[in-house]
Amino acid sequence: MSFKNILENFSKYRRGAEEGGHHEYEHRWGMAIDLNLCIGCNACSTACYAENNLAVVGKDKFEKGQAMHWMRIERYWDDADAGRDFPEQGALFLPMLCQQCGAATCEPVCPVAATYHTPDGLNAQVYNRCIGSRYCNNNCPFRVRYFNFWSYYESSWPEPLNMQLNPDLSVRDKGVMEKCTFCVQRIRTAKDKAQRENRAIVDGEFQTACAQACPTGAIVFGDTMDPNSRVTKLWQEHEVERGPYTSKKPKQNAELRGYRIFEELNVDPSIMYLERVRETEV
Amino acid sequence: MSKMKSVKIDRRSFLKMLGWGGAGTALAGCDLPTTVTLEEGKEEVVSYLMPEEYVIPGIGVWYASTCLQCDAGCGLHGRVREGRVLKLEGNPDSPINHGKTCMMGQAGVQAHYNPDRVTSPMLRKNGTLQAVSWDEALSELNGRLGAVSGDRFAMVTGTVSGHQAVLVSALMEQMGSSNHFAHETINARVWRQVCEDMLGDPMPRLRLDKAQVILSFGADFLGTWLSPVHMATEYAKFRSAPRGMLVQIEPKMTLTGGNADLWLPARPGTEGALALGIANFVIERGWNKVNVTPNVRRALAEYDLPKVEEITGIPVSKIKRIASLLSERSPALVLAGASAAGFEDGYESVAAAMLLNIIVGAVGETIEASAQFPEAALLARQGSTADLIKFAKGLENKAFDVVLFANTNPVYTAPEALGLEKGLAEVGFKVAMTQFPDETAMLADLVLPLASPLEDWGTHVAAYQAGGDPVISVQQPLMEPIHKDVRGFGDVMLGLLKARNKEFEQFADYYAYLKTAMLNMPGLADKDNKNDAAWNNLLQKGLLSAKPAKGKLSIKAHTVEVAGYQHSKEYPLHLVPSARLGLWDGRHANIPWLQEAPDQIAKVVWDSWAELHPKTAHELGVKNGDIIRVSSASGSIETQVYIHKGVHPDVVAVPMGQGHTAYGRYAKNRGANPLKVLNPITDKKTGELATHATRVKVSKVPRKNILVKMGGSETQMGRPLVRTVSADQFRRTEGEG
Ligand code: SF4
Ligand code: SF4
Ligand code: SF4
């Protein structure tokens, strides 16, 4: 999208969820992540490093919070463990990545519109427009934006590690913000292919790298506008709908497992999580 | 490609050379794949025999191969573009991994493109390793091999299977030596022995998908046990409606433990007593599905619950609950892994778990006879620590003049107490076939640089055969070697064989050997034309399934004797050298992605750490990041503390993987290696290293450190990020399946 277009149609790309958000969607890519299946194994996260040219920053920079893990697996101990000798119910794992919000809080604060909403429902980052203000990062409730404090090209990919770099996307340089793109290069390839073959994209014909790798199939990726996609069906089954937060309840249907993290912030996340199931009889 | 030379040999020895021992009838019905696998969204999956495909500009092409990052044998698809392999995914046709991989599998490309590979043969001259040509290296090696006789030659490898195993056996035969040692630190050797003795099948198929309750004594099946990716795919079925329940008993929370519905630490080494107590209670209540002999019954009766509570520290109420779950939620499945097996009576503990399986009727329900690949010569020679110990004994007795190491790094993994380094100093000539400058290579007299698994040919028969029909998985190069002076393992072995047996000269290279072998597979259905097209199809598909040599399970329940618990004043704590899905036994410490990936439980990166229970930490007066010294009778290590409740208060758990003294920039001089300080205690029955039996004492070192880990808060601090729902509600809304 050109900068001119952004300036001219600024408000259109800045519409909040309650105003209907961005209107002319072609696709709205989304996910369903089942926490009953996720085992916290890191396969998805490592697959993302492999697919998306993520820099390895090393111990010192990791300590400063400069790691670039677009997909990170949070491990929480149960609050209830405080009163027990042992974490008898195991740990809690949470795959956390950019939620590609429909009304993203990171977008309106960017002074140069380097992060904007695409007609695919993606929260895109234009690297060569980014000036590194990091406002978006401050404004992301999920903490999934990662800033290149350094130039990692040489330190992260000493020869011949650089031969592994995916030529379908760039290596980001110092001063630029980056984050999960829903593997936009894979989306691009699939769209081009479908167009060449004069057909619509078929659900499942491509996946994000994380969903592809996940051994338990916890991550389901697809177009939430395609009524037949697996992801749409899961959202429907669990009665989670896109749009603004109106119900004032923590979940749209308390009896079902679907929920969106921080839905109450009205950011309209594109990822539905399914609650972790816990045995009560032990 | 194969240049047949005219050496006359009869068909039988020809087949034997290729690993076919005449199981023709058993193999009958093997079909070569005839279709090209076209996965949606993937460009065509092609075979290696279209080398020009390596270089179609801008187009990614997928080739099938096999993952060698651990010995589970997952099938791969590698995306190749402009002659470089960029990304690995699982082969969807593989019954082992169904298109999936683990984090180590994903990182295979970083082993391949690692900046610290060995790129040229090196020969020790005047005390230092110096680059030499292959000609010089091989003439030196062949000279040494020619001068050594019989058992004075030893070969040490990791788990090896398929045609590589055939060549290893052939070389051992040529050398007249029986001293091939297969070494793996992370193994299921004790489990196998128990299965063989009590079920008549060393590697039965485990039906996690059928189980309604799994009771696991430290079997980290989601992370490091048997076949992790396969188990995780089965786990997904186990957890879908009707949802099975997981109870995990272990001294330190593993990845699997982190996913349990009930996680409990028994006092280390008392898992066997706990299993017997549960078994006793099950029988007492008449919940058993299978009757035991009066002998076994009498032996079990010794384990009344108060006594078991006293031994294990697990309250009677919990033991009762677990016992009743096993019968309420049938079918059940009981597993036992490293933390149960790693003691002097480890075999007995695992046998106790198996006895429980028998009693609750799991055998035949969730435990099925294995479907083994019917060709013995191609089966996996599974690595163990018993072999490492035997090798160390041999060194101590000065039994070897020439030792050939291949794809194994025992100088790193062997406990100091085995005296490996000292013993090796006495060996006249040591050769390391390796990709990396590891600790073993550093001590070698000759280092032969191997091609990476993504540059090499091979066939692999996984020890744990997951599907209905066993498969042999093909490993084909995903690109030309990055470094021109490396050679494939099979090529080097074939070269050594040719120098000793003219019959091998008919194969120009290992590729020609493999192709001949696969196309001469006895019993290959006649309708398959055994030609280039058939070979091509095989490479496209990446695997071949055979009709299984289907076994039958025959139960032999015997009495089990576990030792009582011994307290130690001098060494009050137990050292748990925990295995990580990631760095594994240390072989992946040179992979930056895996160093930077937070440990699944502790979330620590780029270092070692010692896990302590808050109670223990309090007694020692240590906080997160403090440095402690962990001392056993065999030595000591120092590392930083990470405190959490997922570890028994009598335990200090230090993960394996770090503490390398060599092995490239990412691994060297980072953290500590707990394997070094293990006492040389072994399981009485199998001779396996009792990895969890070492007692230690811990002292504070007056040095501070910042614990570098992912995540600021250890809990959700009341925020509902990970929401949970009760299994009751899940059953109500998502049904019984
Ligand atoms: S969708 Fe793609 S970019 Fe986003 S976390 Fe998954 S692999 Fe990474
Ligand atoms: S790969 Fe799947 S199971 Fe593993 S951490 Fe990611 S989402 Fe969870
Ligand atoms: S379990 Fe992981 S490392 Fe082992 S073979 Fe499978 S993908 Fe490779």
CSV table of N, CA and C in Angstrom, one decimal, chain B residues 267-268 565-576 612 615-616 619-620 629-633 648-652 679 692-699:
chain,number,residue,atom,x,y,z
B,267,ARG,N,9.6,-40.3,46.1
B,267,ARG,CA,11.0,-40.2,46.5
B,267,ARG,C,11.8,-41.0,45.5
B,268,PRO,N,12.9,-40.4,45.0
B,268,PRO,CA,13.6,-40.9,43.9
B,268,PRO,C,14.0,-42.4,44.1
B,565,TYR,N,14.3,-47.9,50.4
B,565,TYR,CA,14.9,-46.6,50.3
B,565,TYR,C,16.1,-46.5,51.3
B,566,GLN,N,17.2,-46.0,50.9
B,566,GLN,CA,18.3,-45.8,51.8
B,566,GLN,C,18.6,-44.3,51.9
B,567,HIS,N,18.6,-43.8,53.1
B,567,HIS,CA,19.0,-42.4,53.3
B,567,HIS,C,20.5,-42.3,53.3
B,568,SER,N,21.0,-41.1,53.0
B,568,SER,CA,22.4,-40.9,53.0
B,568,SER,C,22.7,-39.6,53.7
B,569,LYS,N,23.5,-39.7,54.7
B,569,LYS,CA,23.9,-38.5,55.5
B,569,LYS,C,24.8,-37.6,54.7
B,570,GLU,N,25.8,-38.2,54.1
B,570,GLU,CA,26.9,-37.5,53.5
B,570,GLU,C,26.4,-36.8,52.2
B,571,TYR,N,25.6,-37.6,51.5
B,571,TYR,CA,25.1,-37.0,50.2
B,571,TYR,C,23.5,-37.1,50.3
B,572,PRO,N,22.9,-36.0,50.8
B,572,PRO,CA,21.5,-36.1,51.1
B,572,PRO,C,20.6,-36.0,49.9
B,573,LEU,N,21.1,-35.5,48.8
B,573,LEU,CA,20.2,-35.2,47.6
B,573,LEU,C,20.5,-36.2,46.5
B,574,HIS,N,19.5,-36.3,45.6
B,574,HIS,CA,19.7,-37.1,44.4
B,574,HIS,C,19.9,-36.2,43.2
B,575,LEU,N,20.8,-36.6,42.4
B,575,LEU,CA,21.1,-35.8,41.1
B,575,LEU,C,20.2,-36.4,40.0
B,576,VAL,N,19.4,-35.6,39.4
B,576,VAL,CA,18.6,-36.0,38.2
B,576,VAL,C,19.2,-35.4,37.0
B,612,LEU,N,15.7,-26.7,41.9
B,612,LEU,CA,15.5,-27.0,43.3
B,612,LEU,C,14.1,-26.7,43.8
B,615,LYS,N,11.5,-25.5,49.1
B,615,LYS,CA,11.9,-25.9,50.5
B,615,LYS,C,13.4,-26.2,50.6
B,616,THR,N,13.9,-26.9,49.6
B,616,THR,CA,15.3,-27.2,49.5
B,616,THR,C,16.2,-26.0,49.4
B,619,GLU,N,16.3,-24.2,52.6
B,619,GLU,CA,17.3,-24.8,53.5
B,619,GLU,C,18.7,-24.5,53.2
B,620,LEU,N,19.0,-24.4,51.9
B,620,LEU,CA,20.4,-24.1,51.5
B,620,LEU,C,20.6,-22.6,51.5
B,629,ARG,N,27.4,-25.5,44.1
B,629,ARG,CA,28.2,-26.7,43.7
B,629,ARG,C,27.5,-28.0,44.0
B,630,VAL,N,27.4,-28.8,43.0
B,630,VAL,CA,26.8,-30.1,43.2
B,630,VAL,C,27.9,-31.2,43.2
B,631,SER,N,28.1,-31.8,44.3
B,631,SER,CA,29.2,-32.8,44.4
B,631,SER,C,28.7,-34.2,44.7
B,632,SER,N,29.3,-35.1,43.9
B,632,SER,CA,29.0,-36.5,44.2
B,632,SER,C,30.4,-37.1,44.6
B,633,ALA,N,30.4,-38.4,44.8
B,633,ALA,CA,31.6,-39.1,45.1
B,633,ALA,C,32.6,-39.0,43.9
B,648,HIS,N,11.2,-32.9,43.3
B,648,HIS,CA,11.1,-33.4,44.6
B,648,HIS,C,12.1,-32.7,45.5
B,649,PRO,N,11.7,-32.5,46.8
B,649,PRO,CA,12.6,-31.7,47.7
B,649,PRO,C,14.0,-32.4,47.9
B,650,ASP,N,14.1,-33.7,47.6
B,650,ASP,CA,15.3,-34.4,47.8
B,650,ASP,C,16.2,-34.5,46.5
B,651,VAL,N,15.8,-33.6,45.6
B,651,VAL,CA,16.4,-33.7,44.3
B,651,VAL,C,17.0,-32.4,43.8
B,652,VAL,N,18.2,-32.6,43.2
B,652,VAL,CA,18.7,-31.4,42.4
B,652,VAL,C,18.7,-31.9,40.9
B,679,ASN,N,28.0,-41.4,39.4
B,679,ASN,CA,28.7,-42.5,39.9
B,679,ASN,C,28.5,-43.7,39.0
B,692,HIS,N,20.0,-42.2,37.5
B,692,HIS,CA,19.4,-41.4,38.5
B,692,HIS,C,19.8,-41.8,39.9
B,693,ALA,N,20.9,-42.6,40.0
B,693,ALA,CA,21.2,-43.2,41.3
B,693,ALA,C,22.3,-42.4,42.0
B,694,THR,N,22.8,-41.4,41.4
B,694,THR,CA,23.9,-40.7,42.1
B,694,THR,C,23.4,-39.8,43.2
B,695,ARG,N,24.0,-40.0,44.4
B,695,ARG,CA,23.7,-39.1,45.5
B,695,ARG,C,24.7,-37.9,45.5
B,696,VAL,N,24.2,-36.7,45.9
B,696,VAL,CA,25.0,-35.6,45.9
B,696,VAL,C,24.8,-34.7,47.1
B,697,LYS,N,25.7,-33.8,47.3
B,697,LYS,CA,25.5,-32.8,48.3
B,697,LYS,C,25.7,-31.5,47.6
B,698,VAL,N,25.0,-30.5,48.1
B,698,VAL,CA,25.0,-29.2,47.4
B,698,VAL,C,25.5,-28.1,48.4
B,699,SER,N,26.3,-27.3,47.9
B,699,SER,CA,26.8,-26.1,48.7
B,699,SER,C,26.7,-24.8,47.9
